[in-house]
PDB file of C-alpha atoms in Angstrom:
ATOM      1  CA  MET A 913    -151.846  19.767 171.608  1.00 44.00           C
ATOM      2  CA  ARG A 914    -155.213  18.059 171.773  1.00 55.00           C
ATOM      3  CA  ARG A 915    -158.233  20.287 172.166  1.00 71.00           C
ATOM      4  CA  ILE A 916    -161.088  19.025 174.318  1.00 82.00           C
ATOM      5  CA  GLN A 917    -164.400  18.794 172.475  1.00 89.00           C
ATOM      6  CA  VAL A 918    -167.772  18.816 174.255  1.00 90.00           C
ATOM      7  CA  LEU A 919    -171.063  17.203 173.281  1.00 90.00           C
ATOM      8  CA  GLU A 920    -173.772  19.198 175.025  1.00 86.00           C
ATOM      9  CA  GLY A 921    -176.822  16.907 175.115  1.00 84.00           C
ATOM     10  CA  ASP A 922    -180.455  17.634 175.820  1.00 80.00           C
ATOM     11  CA  LEU A 923    -183.417  15.261 175.605  1.00 86.00           C
ATOM     12  CA  LYS A 924    -186.591  16.283 173.821  1.00 82.00           C
ATOM     13  CA  SER A 925    -189.619  16.110 176.146  1.00 79.00           C
ATOM     14  CA  CYS A 926    -187.970  13.534 178.389  1.00 80.00           C
ATOM     15  CA  PHE A 927    -190.779  13.065 180.911  1.00 80.00           C
ATOM     16  CA  ASP A 928    -193.433  13.020 178.182  1.00 81.00           C
ATOM     17  CA  GLN A 929    -191.826  10.435 175.906  1.00 85.00           C
ATOM     18  CA  ILE A 930    -190.422   7.648 178.125  1.00 88.00           C
ATOM     19  CA  SER A 931    -191.676   4.293 176.837  1.00 89.00           C
ATOM     20  CA  HIS A 932    -194.180   2.592 179.138  1.00 90.00           C
ATOM     21  CA  ASP A 933    -193.267  -0.824 177.760  1.00 90.00           C
ATOM     22  CA  TRP A 934    -189.590  -0.318 178.596  1.00 91.00           C
ATOM     23  CA  LEU A 935    -190.413   0.868 182.127  1.00 90.00           C
ATOM     24  CA  LEU A 936    -192.681  -2.111 182.770  1.00 90.00           C
ATOM     25  CA  GLN A 937    -189.999  -4.543 181.605  1.00 91.00           C
ATOM     26  CA  HIS A 938    -186.971  -3.051 183.370  1.00 91.00           C
ATOM     27  CA  ILE A 939    -188.065  -1.164 186.507  1.00 89.00           C
ATOM     28  CA  PRO A 940    -187.756  -3.502 189.550  1.00 89.00           C
ATOM     29  CA  MET A 941    -191.113  -2.962 191.242  1.00 87.00           C
ATOM     30  CA  ASP A 942    -194.655  -4.301 191.188  1.00 88.00           C
ATOM     31  CA  ARG A 943    -195.526  -4.202 187.495  1.00 89.00           C
ATOM     32  CA  GLU A 944    -199.288  -4.022 187.921  1.00 90.00           C
ATOM     33  CA  GLY A 945    -199.059  -1.056 190.270  1.00 89.00           C
ATOM     34  CA  LEU A 946    -196.614   0.694 187.950  1.00 87.00           C
ATOM     35  CA  ARG A 947    -198.800  -0.002 184.916  1.00 89.00           C
ATOM     36  CA  LYS A 948    -201.907   1.462 186.579  1.00 88.00           C
ATOM     37  CA  TRP A 949    -199.991   4.554 187.690  1.00 86.00           C
ATOM     38  CA  LEU A 950    -198.461   5.172 184.257  1.00 85.00           C
ATOM     39  CA  ARG A 951    -201.721   4.718 182.346  1.00 85.00           C
ATOM     40  CA  ALA A 952    -204.123   6.358 184.783  1.00 82.00           C
ATOM     41  CA  GLY A 953    -204.475   9.464 182.574  1.00 80.00           C
ATOM     42  CA  TYR A 954    -205.117  12.984 183.826  1.00 77.00           C
ATOM     43  CA  LEU A 955    -208.098  15.268 184.255  1.00 80.00           C
ATOM     44  CA  GLU A 956    -208.290  18.780 182.819  1.00 82.00           C
ATOM     45  CA  LYS A 957    -211.487  20.837 182.925  1.00 85.00           C
ATOM     46  CA  GLY A 958    -213.530  17.738 183.642  1.00 85.00           C
ATOM     47  CA  ARG A 959    -212.156  15.748 180.701  1.00 87.00           C
ATOM     48  CA  LEU A 960    -210.011  12.602 181.043  1.00 85.00           C
ATOM     49  CA  TYR A 961    -206.930  12.462 178.809  1.00 81.00           C
ATOM     50  CA  PRO A 962    -205.100   9.137 178.308  1.00 83.00           C
ATOM     51  CA  THR A 963    -201.360   8.759 178.958  1.00 82.00           C
ATOM     52  CA  GLU A 964    -199.847   6.413 176.399  1.00 83.00           C
ATOM     53  CA  ALA A 965    -196.233   7.392 177.104  1.00 82.00           C
ATOM     54  CA  GLY A 966    -194.174   9.355 179.586  1.00 81.00           C
ATOM     55  CA  THR A 967    -194.442   9.957 183.319  1.00 81.00           C
ATOM     56  CA  PRO A 968    -196.378  12.767 185.054  1.00 75.00           C
ATOM     57  CA  GLN A 969    -194.220  15.856 185.526  1.00 71.00           C
ATOM     58  CA  GLY A 970    -194.331  16.663 189.211  1.00 68.00           C
ATOM     59  CA  GLY A 971    -195.221  13.087 190.121  1.00 73.00           C
ATOM     60  CA  LEU A 972    -193.394  11.705 193.163  1.00 78.00           C
ATOM     61  CA  ALA A 973    -191.929   8.761 191.258  1.00 82.00           C
ATOM     62  CA  SER A 974    -191.189  10.580 187.973  1.00 83.00           C
ATOM     63  CA  PRO A 975    -187.630  11.790 188.798  1.00 85.00           C
ATOM     64  CA  LEU A 976    -186.687   8.326 190.076  1.00 86.00           C
ATOM     65  CA  LEU A 977    -188.066   6.586 186.987  1.00 87.00           C
ATOM     66  CA  ALA A 978    -186.313   9.040 184.668  1.00 86.00           C
ATOM     67  CA  ASN A 979    -182.989   8.531 186.459  1.00 87.00           C
ATOM     68  CA  MET A 980    -183.331   4.745 186.331  1.00 89.00           C
ATOM     69  CA  THR A 981    -184.169   4.988 182.627  1.00 90.00           C
ATOM     70  CA  LEU A 982    -180.947   6.897 181.882  1.00 89.00           C
ATOM     71  CA  ASP A 983    -178.808   5.154 184.487  1.00 88.00           C
ATOM     72  CA  GLN A 984    -176.908   2.891 182.065  1.00 89.00           C
ATOM     73  CA  LEU A 985    -176.022   5.614 179.572  1.00 91.00           C
ATOM     74  CA  GLU A 986    -172.492   6.112 180.909  1.00 91.00           C
ATOM     75  CA  PRO A 987    -171.548   2.383 180.768  1.00 92.00           C
ATOM     76  CA  ALA A 988    -172.889   2.262 177.197  1.00 93.00           C
ATOM     77  CA  ILE A 989    -170.553   5.127 176.240  1.00 93.00           C
ATOM     78  CA  ARG A 990    -167.576   3.648 178.093  1.00 93.00           C
ATOM     79  CA  ALA A 991    -167.977   0.406 176.151  1.00 92.00           C
ATOM     80  CA  VAL A 992    -167.100   2.049 172.809  1.00 91.00           C
ATOM     81  CA  VAL A 993    -164.174   4.261 173.833  1.00 90.00           C
ATOM     82  CA  HIS A 994    -160.631   3.856 175.102  1.00 89.00           C
ATOM     83  CA  ARG A 995    -158.871   5.537 177.977  1.00 87.00           C
ATOM     84  CA  ARG A 996    -156.650   7.505 175.606  1.00 85.00           C
ATOM     85  CA  ASP A 997    -159.778   9.139 174.128  1.00 87.00           C
ATOM     86  CA  LYS A 998    -160.143  11.151 177.364  1.00 88.00           C
ATOM     87  CA  VAL A 999    -163.903  10.667 177.456  1.00 92.00           C
ATOM     88  CA  ASN A1000    -165.786  11.968 180.493  1.00 91.00           C
ATOM     89  CA  PHE A1001    -169.537  11.917 181.102  1.00 92.00           C
ATOM     90  CA  VAL A1002    -171.617  14.119 183.414  1.00 90.00           C
ATOM     91  CA  ARG A1003    -175.402  13.899 183.778  1.00 89.00           C
ATOM     92  CA  TYR A1004    -177.970  15.642 185.957  1.00 87.00           C
ATOM     93  CA  ALA A1005    -181.554  14.492 185.344  1.00 82.00           C
ATOM     94  CA  ASP A1006    -182.065  14.728 181.563  1.00 83.00           C
ATOM     95  CA  ASP A1007    -179.198  17.171 180.928  1.00 86.00           C
ATOM     96  CA  PHE A1008    -175.798  15.688 180.171  1.00 90.00           C
ATOM     97  CA  MET A1009    -172.467  16.451 178.544  1.00 91.00           C
ATOM     98  CA  VAL A1010    -169.668  14.281 177.157  1.00 93.00           C
ATOM     99  CA  THR A1011    -166.088  15.449 176.646  1.00 91.00           C
ATOM    100  CA  ALA A1012    -163.493  13.800 174.400  1.00 92.00           C
ATOM    101  CA  ALA A1013    -160.056  14.487 172.945  1.00 89.00           C
ATOM    102  CA  ARG A1014    -161.313  14.765 169.359  1.00 90.00           C
ATOM    103  CA  ARG A1015    -164.524  15.774 167.616  1.00 91.00           C
ATOM    104  CA  GLU A1016    -164.535  12.571 165.538  1.00 91.00           C
ATOM    105  CA  ILE A1017    -164.903  10.456 168.693  1.00 92.00           C
ATOM    106  CA  LEU A1018    -168.060  12.301 169.668  1.00 92.00           C
ATOM    107  CA  GLU A1019    -169.573  12.311 166.175  1.00 90.00           C
ATOM    108  CA  GLU A1020    -168.715   8.794 164.979  1.00 91.00           C
ATOM    109  CA  ARG A1021    -168.729   6.686 168.141  1.00 92.00           C
ATOM    110  CA  ILE A1022    -170.437   8.355 171.073  1.00 93.00           C
ATOM    111  CA  LYS A1023    -173.403  10.144 169.514  1.00 93.00           C
ATOM    112  CA  PRO A1024    -174.667   7.019 167.621  1.00 93.00           C
ATOM    113  CA  VAL A1025    -174.520   5.051 170.885  1.00 93.00           C
ATOM    114  CA  ILE A1026    -176.513   7.740 172.689  1.00 94.00           C
ATOM    115  CA  VAL A1027    -179.140   7.866 169.916  1.00 93.00           C
ATOM    116  CA  ALA A1028    -179.564   4.054 169.942  1.00 93.00           C
ATOM    117  CA  PHE A1029    -179.682   3.974 173.755  1.00 94.00           C
ATOM    118  CA  LEU A1030    -182.419   6.608 173.856  1.00 92.00           C
ATOM    119  CA  ARG A1031    -184.426   5.112 170.977  1.00 92.00           C
ATOM    120  CA  GLU A1032    -184.844   1.853 172.899  1.00 92.00           C
ATOM    121  CA  ARG A1033    -186.425   3.832 175.744  1.00 90.00           C
ATOM    122  CA  GLY A1034    -188.700   5.937 173.535  1.00 90.00           C
ATOM    123  CA  LEU A1035    -186.504   9.033 173.822  1.00 91.00           C
ATOM    124  CA  ARG A1036    -184.518  11.162 171.391  1.00 89.00           C
ATOM    125  CA  LEU A1037    -182.049  14.004 171.378  1.00 89.00           C
ATOM    126  CA  SER A1038    -183.192  17.561 170.807  1.00 84.00           C
ATOM    127  CA  GLU A1039    -181.381  18.501 167.597  1.00 81.00           C
ATOM    128  CA  GLU A1040    -181.837  22.213 168.349  1.00 81.00           C
ATOM    129  CA  LYS A1041    -180.080  22.027 171.743  1.00 83.00           C
ATOM    130  CA  THR A1042    -177.590  19.191 171.131  1.00 85.00           C
ATOM    131  CA  ARG A1043    -174.281  20.351 169.686  1.00 88.00           C
ATOM    132  CA  ILE A1044    -170.564  19.572 169.610  1.00 90.00           C
ATOM    133  CA  ILE A1045    -168.311  22.525 170.376  1.00 89.00           C
ATOM    134  CA  HIS A1046    -164.753  23.346 171.394  1.00 90.00           C
ATOM    135  CA  ILE A1047    -164.336  23.877 175.115  1.00 88.00           C
ATOM    136  CA  GLU A1048    -162.715  27.278 174.478  1.00 89.00           C
ATOM    137  CA  GLU A1049    -165.945  28.447 172.801  1.00 89.00           C
ATOM    138  CA  GLY A1050    -167.802  27.771 176.031  1.00 88.00           C
ATOM    139  CA  PHE A1051    -171.138  26.111 176.680  1.00 89.00           C
ATOM    140  CA  ASP A1052    -174.002  26.311 179.184  1.00 91.00           C
ATOM    141  CA  PHE A1053    -174.749  23.507 181.636  1.00 90.00           C
ATOM    142  CA  LEU A1054    -177.133  23.643 184.608  1.00 90.00           C
ATOM    143  CA  GLY A1055    -177.246  27.440 184.620  1.00 92.00           C
ATOM    144  CA  HIS A1056    -173.466  27.823 184.368  1.00 93.00           C
ATOM    145  CA  ASN A1057    -171.255  28.780 181.468  1.00 93.00           C
ATOM    146  CA  LEU A1058    -168.063  26.720 181.205  1.00 92.00           C
ATOM    147  CA  ARG A1059    -165.200  28.038 179.095  1.00 91.00           C
ATOM    148  CA  LYS A1060    -161.511  27.109 178.917  1.00 88.00           C
ATOM    149  CA  ARG A1061    -159.133  30.046 178.749  1.00 86.00           C
ATOM    150  CA  GLY A1062    -155.540  28.950 178.518  1.00 83.00           C
ATOM    151  CA  LYS A1063    -155.004  26.468 181.333  1.00 84.00           C
ATOM    152  CA  LYS A1064    -157.935  27.682 183.413  1.00 88.00           C
ATOM    153  CA  LEU A1065    -161.534  26.508 183.265  1.00 88.00           C
ATOM    154  CA  LEU A1066    -163.822  29.422 184.119  1.00 90.00           C
ATOM    155  CA  ILE A1067    -167.302  28.639 185.407  1.00 92.00           C
ATOM    156  CA  THR A1068    -169.629  31.636 185.510  1.00 93.00           C
ATOM    157  CA  PRO A1069    -173.418  32.146 185.667  1.00 95.00           C
ATOM    158  CA  SER A1070    -174.810  31.823 182.153  1.00 94.00           C
ATOM    159  CA  HIS A1071    -176.501  34.727 180.377  1.00 95.00           C
ATOM    160  CA  LYS A1072    -179.737  32.736 180.429  1.00 94.00           C
ATOM    161  CA  ALA A1073    -179.493  32.300 184.202  1.00 95.00           C
ATOM    162  CA  MET A1074    -178.880  36.018 184.678  1.00 96.00           C
ATOM    163  CA  ALA A1075    -181.818  36.907 182.441  1.00 96.00           C
ATOM    164  CA  GLY A1076    -183.963  34.460 184.407  1.00 96.00           C
ATOM    165  CA  ILE A1077    -183.203  35.940 187.827  1.00 96.00           C
ATOM    166  CA  LYS A1078    -183.729  39.463 186.499  1.00 97.00           C
ATOM    167  CA  ASP A1079    -187.125  38.462 185.139  1.00 97.00           C
ATOM    168  CA  LYS A1080    -188.098  36.795 188.434  1.00 96.00           C
ATOM    169  CA  ALA A1081    -187.076  39.876 190.400  1.00 96.00           C
ATOM    170  CA  ARG A1082    -189.003  42.154 188.046  1.00 96.00           C
ATOM    171  CA  GLN A1083    -192.150  40.036 188.265  1.00 96.00           C
ATOM    172  CA  CYS A1084    -191.869  39.815 192.055  1.00 95.00           C
ATOM    173  CA  ILE A1085    -191.525  43.580 192.511  1.00 95.00           C
ATOM    174  CA  ARG A1086    -194.371  44.196 190.080  1.00 94.00           C
ATOM    175  CA  ARG A1087    -196.665  41.871 192.055  1.00 94.00           C
ATOM    176  CA  CYS A1088    -195.812  43.784 195.238  1.00 91.00           C
ATOM    177  CA  ARG A1089    -197.133  47.112 193.986  1.00 90.00           C
ATOM    178  CA  GLY A1090    -199.396  48.528 196.677  1.00 87.00           C
ATOM    179  CA  LEU A1091    -198.029  46.172 199.351  1.00 91.00           C
ATOM    180  CA  THR A1092    -195.868  47.149 202.299  1.00 91.00           C
ATOM    181  CA  THR A1093    -192.088  47.388 202.118  1.00 91.00           C
ATOM    182  CA  GLU A1094    -191.789  44.502 204.560  1.00 92.00           C
ATOM    183  CA  VAL A1095    -193.839  42.219 202.324  1.00 94.00           C
ATOM    184  CA  LEU A1096    -191.779  43.247 199.294  1.00 94.00           C
ATOM    185  CA  ILE A1097    -188.446  42.497 200.981  1.00 93.00           C
ATOM    186  CA  ARG A1098    -189.594  39.198 202.508  1.00 94.00           C
ATOM    187  CA  THR A1099    -190.915  38.065 199.104  1.00 95.00           C
ATOM    188  CA  LEU A1100    -187.859  39.155 197.142  1.00 95.00           C
ATOM    189  CA  ASN A1101    -185.118  37.953 199.501  1.00 94.00           C
ATOM    190  CA  PRO A1102    -185.619  34.167 199.081  1.00 95.00           C
ATOM    191  CA  ILE A1103    -185.442  34.575 195.285  1.00 95.00           C
ATOM    192  CA  LEU A1104    -182.167  36.508 195.358  1.00 95.00           C
ATOM    193  CA  ARG A1105    -180.624  34.482 198.179  1.00 94.00           C
ATOM    194  CA  GLY A1106    -181.398  31.146 196.527  1.00 94.00           C
ATOM    195  CA  TRP A1107    -179.899  32.234 193.195  1.00 95.00           C
ATOM    196  CA  ALA A1108    -176.808  33.658 194.898  1.00 94.00           C
ATOM    197  CA  ASN A1109    -176.207  30.524 196.978  1.00 92.00           C
ATOM    198  CA  TYR A1110    -176.461  28.354 193.869  1.00 93.00           C
ATOM    199  CA  HIS A1111    -173.854  30.383 191.964  1.00 94.00           C
ATOM    200  CA  ARG A1112    -171.533  31.425 194.802  1.00 91.00           C
ATOM    201  CA  TYR A1113    -169.178  28.504 194.131  1.00 89.00           C
ATOM    202  CA  SER A1114    -168.376  29.801 190.642  1.00 91.00           C
ATOM    203  CA  VAL A1115    -166.669  32.938 189.308  1.00 91.00           C
ATOM    204  CA  ALA A1116    -169.777  35.024 189.850  1.00 92.00           C
ATOM    205  CA  ARG A1117    -168.698  38.375 191.291  1.00 93.00           C
ATOM    206  CA  GLU A1118    -169.206  40.310 188.046  1.00 94.00           C
ATOM    207  CA  ALA A1119    -172.570  38.619 187.433  1.00 95.00           C
ATOM    208  CA  PHE A1120    -173.664  39.434 190.994  1.00 95.00           C
ATOM    209  CA  TYR A1121    -172.711  43.072 190.423  1.00 94.00           C
ATOM    210  CA  GLN A1122    -174.773  43.307 187.230  1.00 95.00           C
ATOM    211  CA  VAL A1123    -177.834  41.637 188.746  1.00 96.00           C
ATOM    212  CA  GLN A1124    -177.603  43.745 191.918  1.00 94.00           C
ATOM    213  CA  ARG A1125    -177.496  46.971 189.898  1.00 94.00           C
ATOM    214  CA  TYR A1126    -180.575  45.852 188.004  1.00 95.00           C
ATOM    215  CA  VAL A1127    -182.466  44.951 191.211  1.00 95.00           C
ATOM    216  CA  ASN A1128    -181.484  48.243 192.857  1.00 92.00           C
ATOM    217  CA  ASP A1129    -182.887  50.109 189.866  1.00 93.00           C
ATOM    218  CA  LEU A1130    -186.153  48.144 190.103  1.00 94.00           C
ATOM    219  CA  LEU A1131    -186.468  48.886 193.835  1.00 94.00           C
ATOM    220  CA  TRP A1132    -185.775  52.567 193.285  1.00 92.00           C
ATOM    221  CA  ARG A1133    -188.483  52.716 190.624  1.00 93.00           C
ATOM    222  CA  TRP A1134    -190.861  50.913 192.994  1.00 94.00           C
ATOM    223  CA  ALA A1135    -190.190  53.514 195.680  1.00 92.00           C
ATOM    224  CA  ARG A1136    -190.491  56.449 193.238  1.00 92.00           C
ATOM    225  CA  ARG A1137    -193.811  55.150 191.955  1.00 92.00           C
ATOM    226  CA  ARG A1138    -195.071  54.721 195.529  1.00 91.00           C
ATOM    227  CA  HIS A1139    -194.025  58.256 196.527  1.00 91.00           C
ATOM    228  CA  SER A1140    -194.231  60.228 193.312  1.00 89.00           C
ATOM    229  CA  ASN A1141    -194.624  63.548 195.159  1.00 91.00           C
ATOM    230  CA  LYS A1142    -191.602  63.115 197.431  1.00 90.00           C
ATOM    231  CA  SER A1143    -188.003  64.202 196.890  1.00 91.00           C
ATOM    232  CA  TYR A1144    -185.011  61.949 196.278  1.00 87.00           C
ATOM    233  CA  THR A1145    -183.612  62.751 199.755  1.00 88.00           C
ATOM    234  CA  TRP A1146    -186.897  61.878 201.487  1.00 91.00           C
ATOM    235  CA  ILE A1147    -187.185  58.532 199.662  1.00 89.00           C
ATOM    236  CA  ARG A1148    -183.583  57.647 200.421  1.00 87.00           C
ATOM    237  CA  ARG A1149    -184.028  58.362 204.114  1.00 87.00           C
ATOM    238  CA  LYS A1150    -187.206  56.292 204.249  1.00 88.00           C
ATOM    239  CA  TYR A1151    -185.852  53.215 202.462  1.00 87.00           C
ATOM    240  CA  ASN A1152    -182.326  53.431 203.849  1.00 83.00           C
ATOM    241  CA  PRO A1153    -183.067  54.659 207.373  1.00 75.00           C
ATOM    242  CA  ALA A1154    -179.788  53.517 208.935  1.00 65.00           C
ATOM    243  CA  ALA A1155    -177.557  54.373 205.966  1.00 60.00           C
ATOM    244  CA  SER A1156    -176.838  50.639 205.800  1.00 56.00           C
ATOM    245  CA  GLU A1157    -174.369  50.576 202.914  1.00 58.00           C
ATOM    246  CA  GLY A1158    -176.993  51.701 200.457  1.00 61.00           C
ATOM    247  CA  ALA A1159    -179.198  48.665 201.147  1.00 79.00           C
ATOM    248  CA  PHE A1160    -182.926  48.923 200.505  1.00 88.00           C
ATOM    249  CA  SER A1161    -184.388  48.426 203.979  1.00 88.00           C
ATOM    250  CA  THR A1162    -187.144  49.248 206.429  1.00 87.00           C
ATOM    251  CA  TRP A1163    -187.745  49.058 210.177  1.00 86.00           C
ATOM    252  CA  VAL A1164    -189.958  46.202 211.399  1.00 86.00           C
ATOM    253  CA  ARG A1165    -191.057  44.893 214.783  1.00 86.00           C
ATOM    254  CA  THR A1166    -189.958  41.516 216.131  1.00 84.00           C
ATOM    255  CA  ARG A1167    -192.333  39.228 218.042  1.00 85.00           C
ATOM    256  CA  GLU A1168    -191.018  40.749 221.239  1.00 85.00           C
ATOM    257  CA  GLY A1169    -191.925  44.219 219.950  1.00 84.00           C
ATOM    258  CA  LYS A1170    -188.333  45.342 219.432  1.00 88.00           C
ATOM    259  CA  PRO A1171    -187.399  47.325 216.302  1.00 87.00           C
ATOM    260  CA  ARG A1172    -185.235  45.552 213.748  1.00 86.00           C
ATOM    261  CA  LEU A1173    -183.868  46.674 210.396  1.00 86.00           C
ATOM    262  CA  LEU A1174    -185.027  44.392 207.564  1.00 88.00           C
ATOM    263  CA  LYS A1175    -182.732  44.621 204.531  1.00 89.00           C
ATOM    264  CA  ALA A1176    -183.161  43.493 200.963  1.00 91.00           C
ATOM    265  CA  TRP A1177    -180.658  40.769 200.129  1.00 91.00           C
ATOM    266  CA  ASN A1178    -177.449  42.188 198.678  1.00 91.00           C
ATOM    267  CA  LEU A1179    -175.837  39.797 196.203  1.00 92.00           C
ATOM    268  CA  LEU A1180    -172.456  41.492 196.648  1.00 90.00           C
ATOM    269  CA  GLN A1181    -172.405  40.428 200.319  1.00 86.00           C
ATOM    270  CA  THR A1182    -172.645  36.764 199.367  1.00 87.00           C
ATOM    271  CA  VAL A1183    -169.666  34.744 200.525  1.00 85.00           C
ATOM    272  CA  MET A1184    -167.792  33.376 197.498  1.00 85.00           C
ATOM    273  CA  GLU A1185    -166.535  29.872 198.172  1.00 81.00           C
ATOM    274  CA  ARG A1186    -164.814  27.350 195.918  1.00 78.00           C
ATOM    275  CA  HIS A1187    -166.485  23.957 196.076  1.00 75.00           C
ATOM    276  CA  ILE A1188    -164.263  21.154 197.342  1.00 75.00           C
ATOM    277  CA  LYS A1189    -164.982  17.956 195.467  1.00 77.00           C
ATOM    278  CA  VAL A1190    -166.064  14.947 197.519  1.00 79.00           C
ATOM    279  CA  LYS A1191    -163.551  12.103 197.336  1.00 79.00           C
ATOM    280  CA  ALA A1192    -164.774   9.374 195.011  1.00 74.00           C
ATOM    281  CA  GLU A1193    -164.057   6.589 197.496  1.00 78.00           C
ATOM    282  CA  ALA A1194    -165.807   8.346 200.404  1.00 80.00           C
ATOM    283  CA  ASN A1195    -168.806   6.527 201.915  1.00 81.00           C
ATOM    284  CA  PRO A1196    -170.985   8.129 204.649  1.00 78.00           C
ATOM    285  CA  TYR A1197    -172.031   4.812 206.263  1.00 81.00           C
ATOM    286  CA  PRO A1198    -168.853   3.171 207.680  1.00 80.00           C
ATOM    287  CA  PRO A1199    -167.375   4.708 210.869  1.00 77.00           C
ATOM    288  CA  ASP A1200    -164.398   6.018 208.912  1.00 76.00           C
ATOM    289  CA  GLY A1201    -166.770   7.807 206.525  1.00 76.00           C
ATOM    290  CA  VAL A1202    -168.427   9.676 209.392  1.00 77.00           C
ATOM    291  CA  LYS A1203    -165.082  11.277 210.253  1.00 77.00           C
ATOM    292  CA  TYR A1204    -164.779  12.519 206.674  1.00 80.00           C
ATOM    293  CA  PHE A1205    -168.318  13.838 206.135  1.00 81.00           C
ATOM    294  CA  GLU A1206    -169.011  15.379 209.554  1.00 78.00           C
ATOM    295  CA  PRO A1207    -166.680  18.407 209.038  1.00 74.00           C
ATOM    296  CA  ARG A1208    -168.405  19.077 205.701  1.00 73.00           C
ATOM    297  CA  ARG A1209    -171.872  18.935 207.296  1.00 69.00           C
ATOM    298  CA  SER A1210    -170.950  21.076 210.318  1.00 63.00           C
ATOM    299  CA  PHE A1211    -169.341  23.696 208.079  1.00 56.00           C
ATOM    300  CA  ALA A1212    -172.410  23.845 205.821  1.00 54.00           C
ATOM    301  CA  ARG A1213    -174.640  24.480 208.837  1.00 51.00           C
ATOM    302  CA  ARG A1214    -172.790  27.557 210.070  1.00 48.00           C
ATOM    303  CA  GLY A1215    -172.196  30.906 208.463  1.00 46.00           C
ATOM    304  CA  TYR A1216    -168.967  32.847 208.463  1.00 44.00           C
ATOM    305  CA  PRO A1217    -168.037  36.493 207.756  1.00 42.00           C
ATOM    306  CA  VAL A1218    -167.693  37.847 204.260  1.00 44.00           C
ATOM    307  CA  GLY A1219    -164.240  37.202 202.830  1.00 42.00           C
ATOM    308  CA  ASN A1220    -163.300  34.452 205.284  1.00 42.00           C
ATOM    309  CA  ARG A1221    -161.754  31.337 203.825  1.00 42.00           C
ATOM    310  CA  SER A1222    -163.427  27.995 204.380  1.00 45.00           C
ATOM    311  CA  PRO A1223    -161.751  25.928 207.120  1.00 42.00           C
ATOM    312  CA  LEU A1224    -162.338  22.896 204.884  1.00 42.00           C
ATOM    313  CA  ALA A1225    -159.807  24.231 202.394  1.00 42.00           C
ATOM    314  CA  ALA A1226    -157.067  23.843 204.976  1.00 39.00           C
ATOM    315  CA  THR A1227    -158.071  20.305 205.958  1.00 42.00           C
ATOM    316  CA  GLY A1228    -158.376  19.109 202.364  1.00 46.00           C
ATOM    317  CA  VAL A1229    -161.778  17.495 202.832  1.00 48.00           C
TER     318      VAL A1229
END
């Protein structure tokens, strides 16, 4: 049985190293305007630094230019492989991965093509982060860990992603020392909710449990530090006034003056939903495409109770 091999690619300083000459020759826009923008330099502490290569990180056009620079990478790979090689390519910004039936295909045919493709554009692979591994060993991609176990491909939040959200939560709670409980919860909730919504389409229940335990411990320490002379029972009653499933919470006033319980986001209450892949031939512009995409849009705009199954799963869209 053939074992799928994965080339996990990462570009070294992508935005800083893109060749200006290549951009000026191949990007379909006003060359003089592009040239002035690329070589305008940047100011730091009153000193002007020249920009001989790369695009400004955070610049409005930088993501577009980077995507157009790497746009032909997949056709270049397809040109040197056959269908029986089972080669697949996935790229998001400057992160990409290539899968193949055998390690030799990746090492001898695909990687040299990628290196030559990037060299022409002033780019190169990061040798520290680029590797070829067996899919059963698992690898990280876009904050997820992908690992084949038997016939199942498990996608879970990576250890790096979990460490990152824990660090963000810790820094957020630390910055809120001395502030009100309402400010703490309103500052922390978008961080936790955004991370949970990003990972809720994967096998993330165990990761959510670990992160939630860590956040609960941080919030308890925050409350203990704030009320060092109070008992455990008093603190629990204050920060869980409605016995709301152990959630860290506080009473606040709405604009109408009515009391409302404001809760810290609980990762374990996040609805877990399997992503349904968009059909490759689907197009949102023809009338027929509207019928396909509208159920997806309307479903994304409305919430549904924890544990409910997506109505899209039944329709197959």
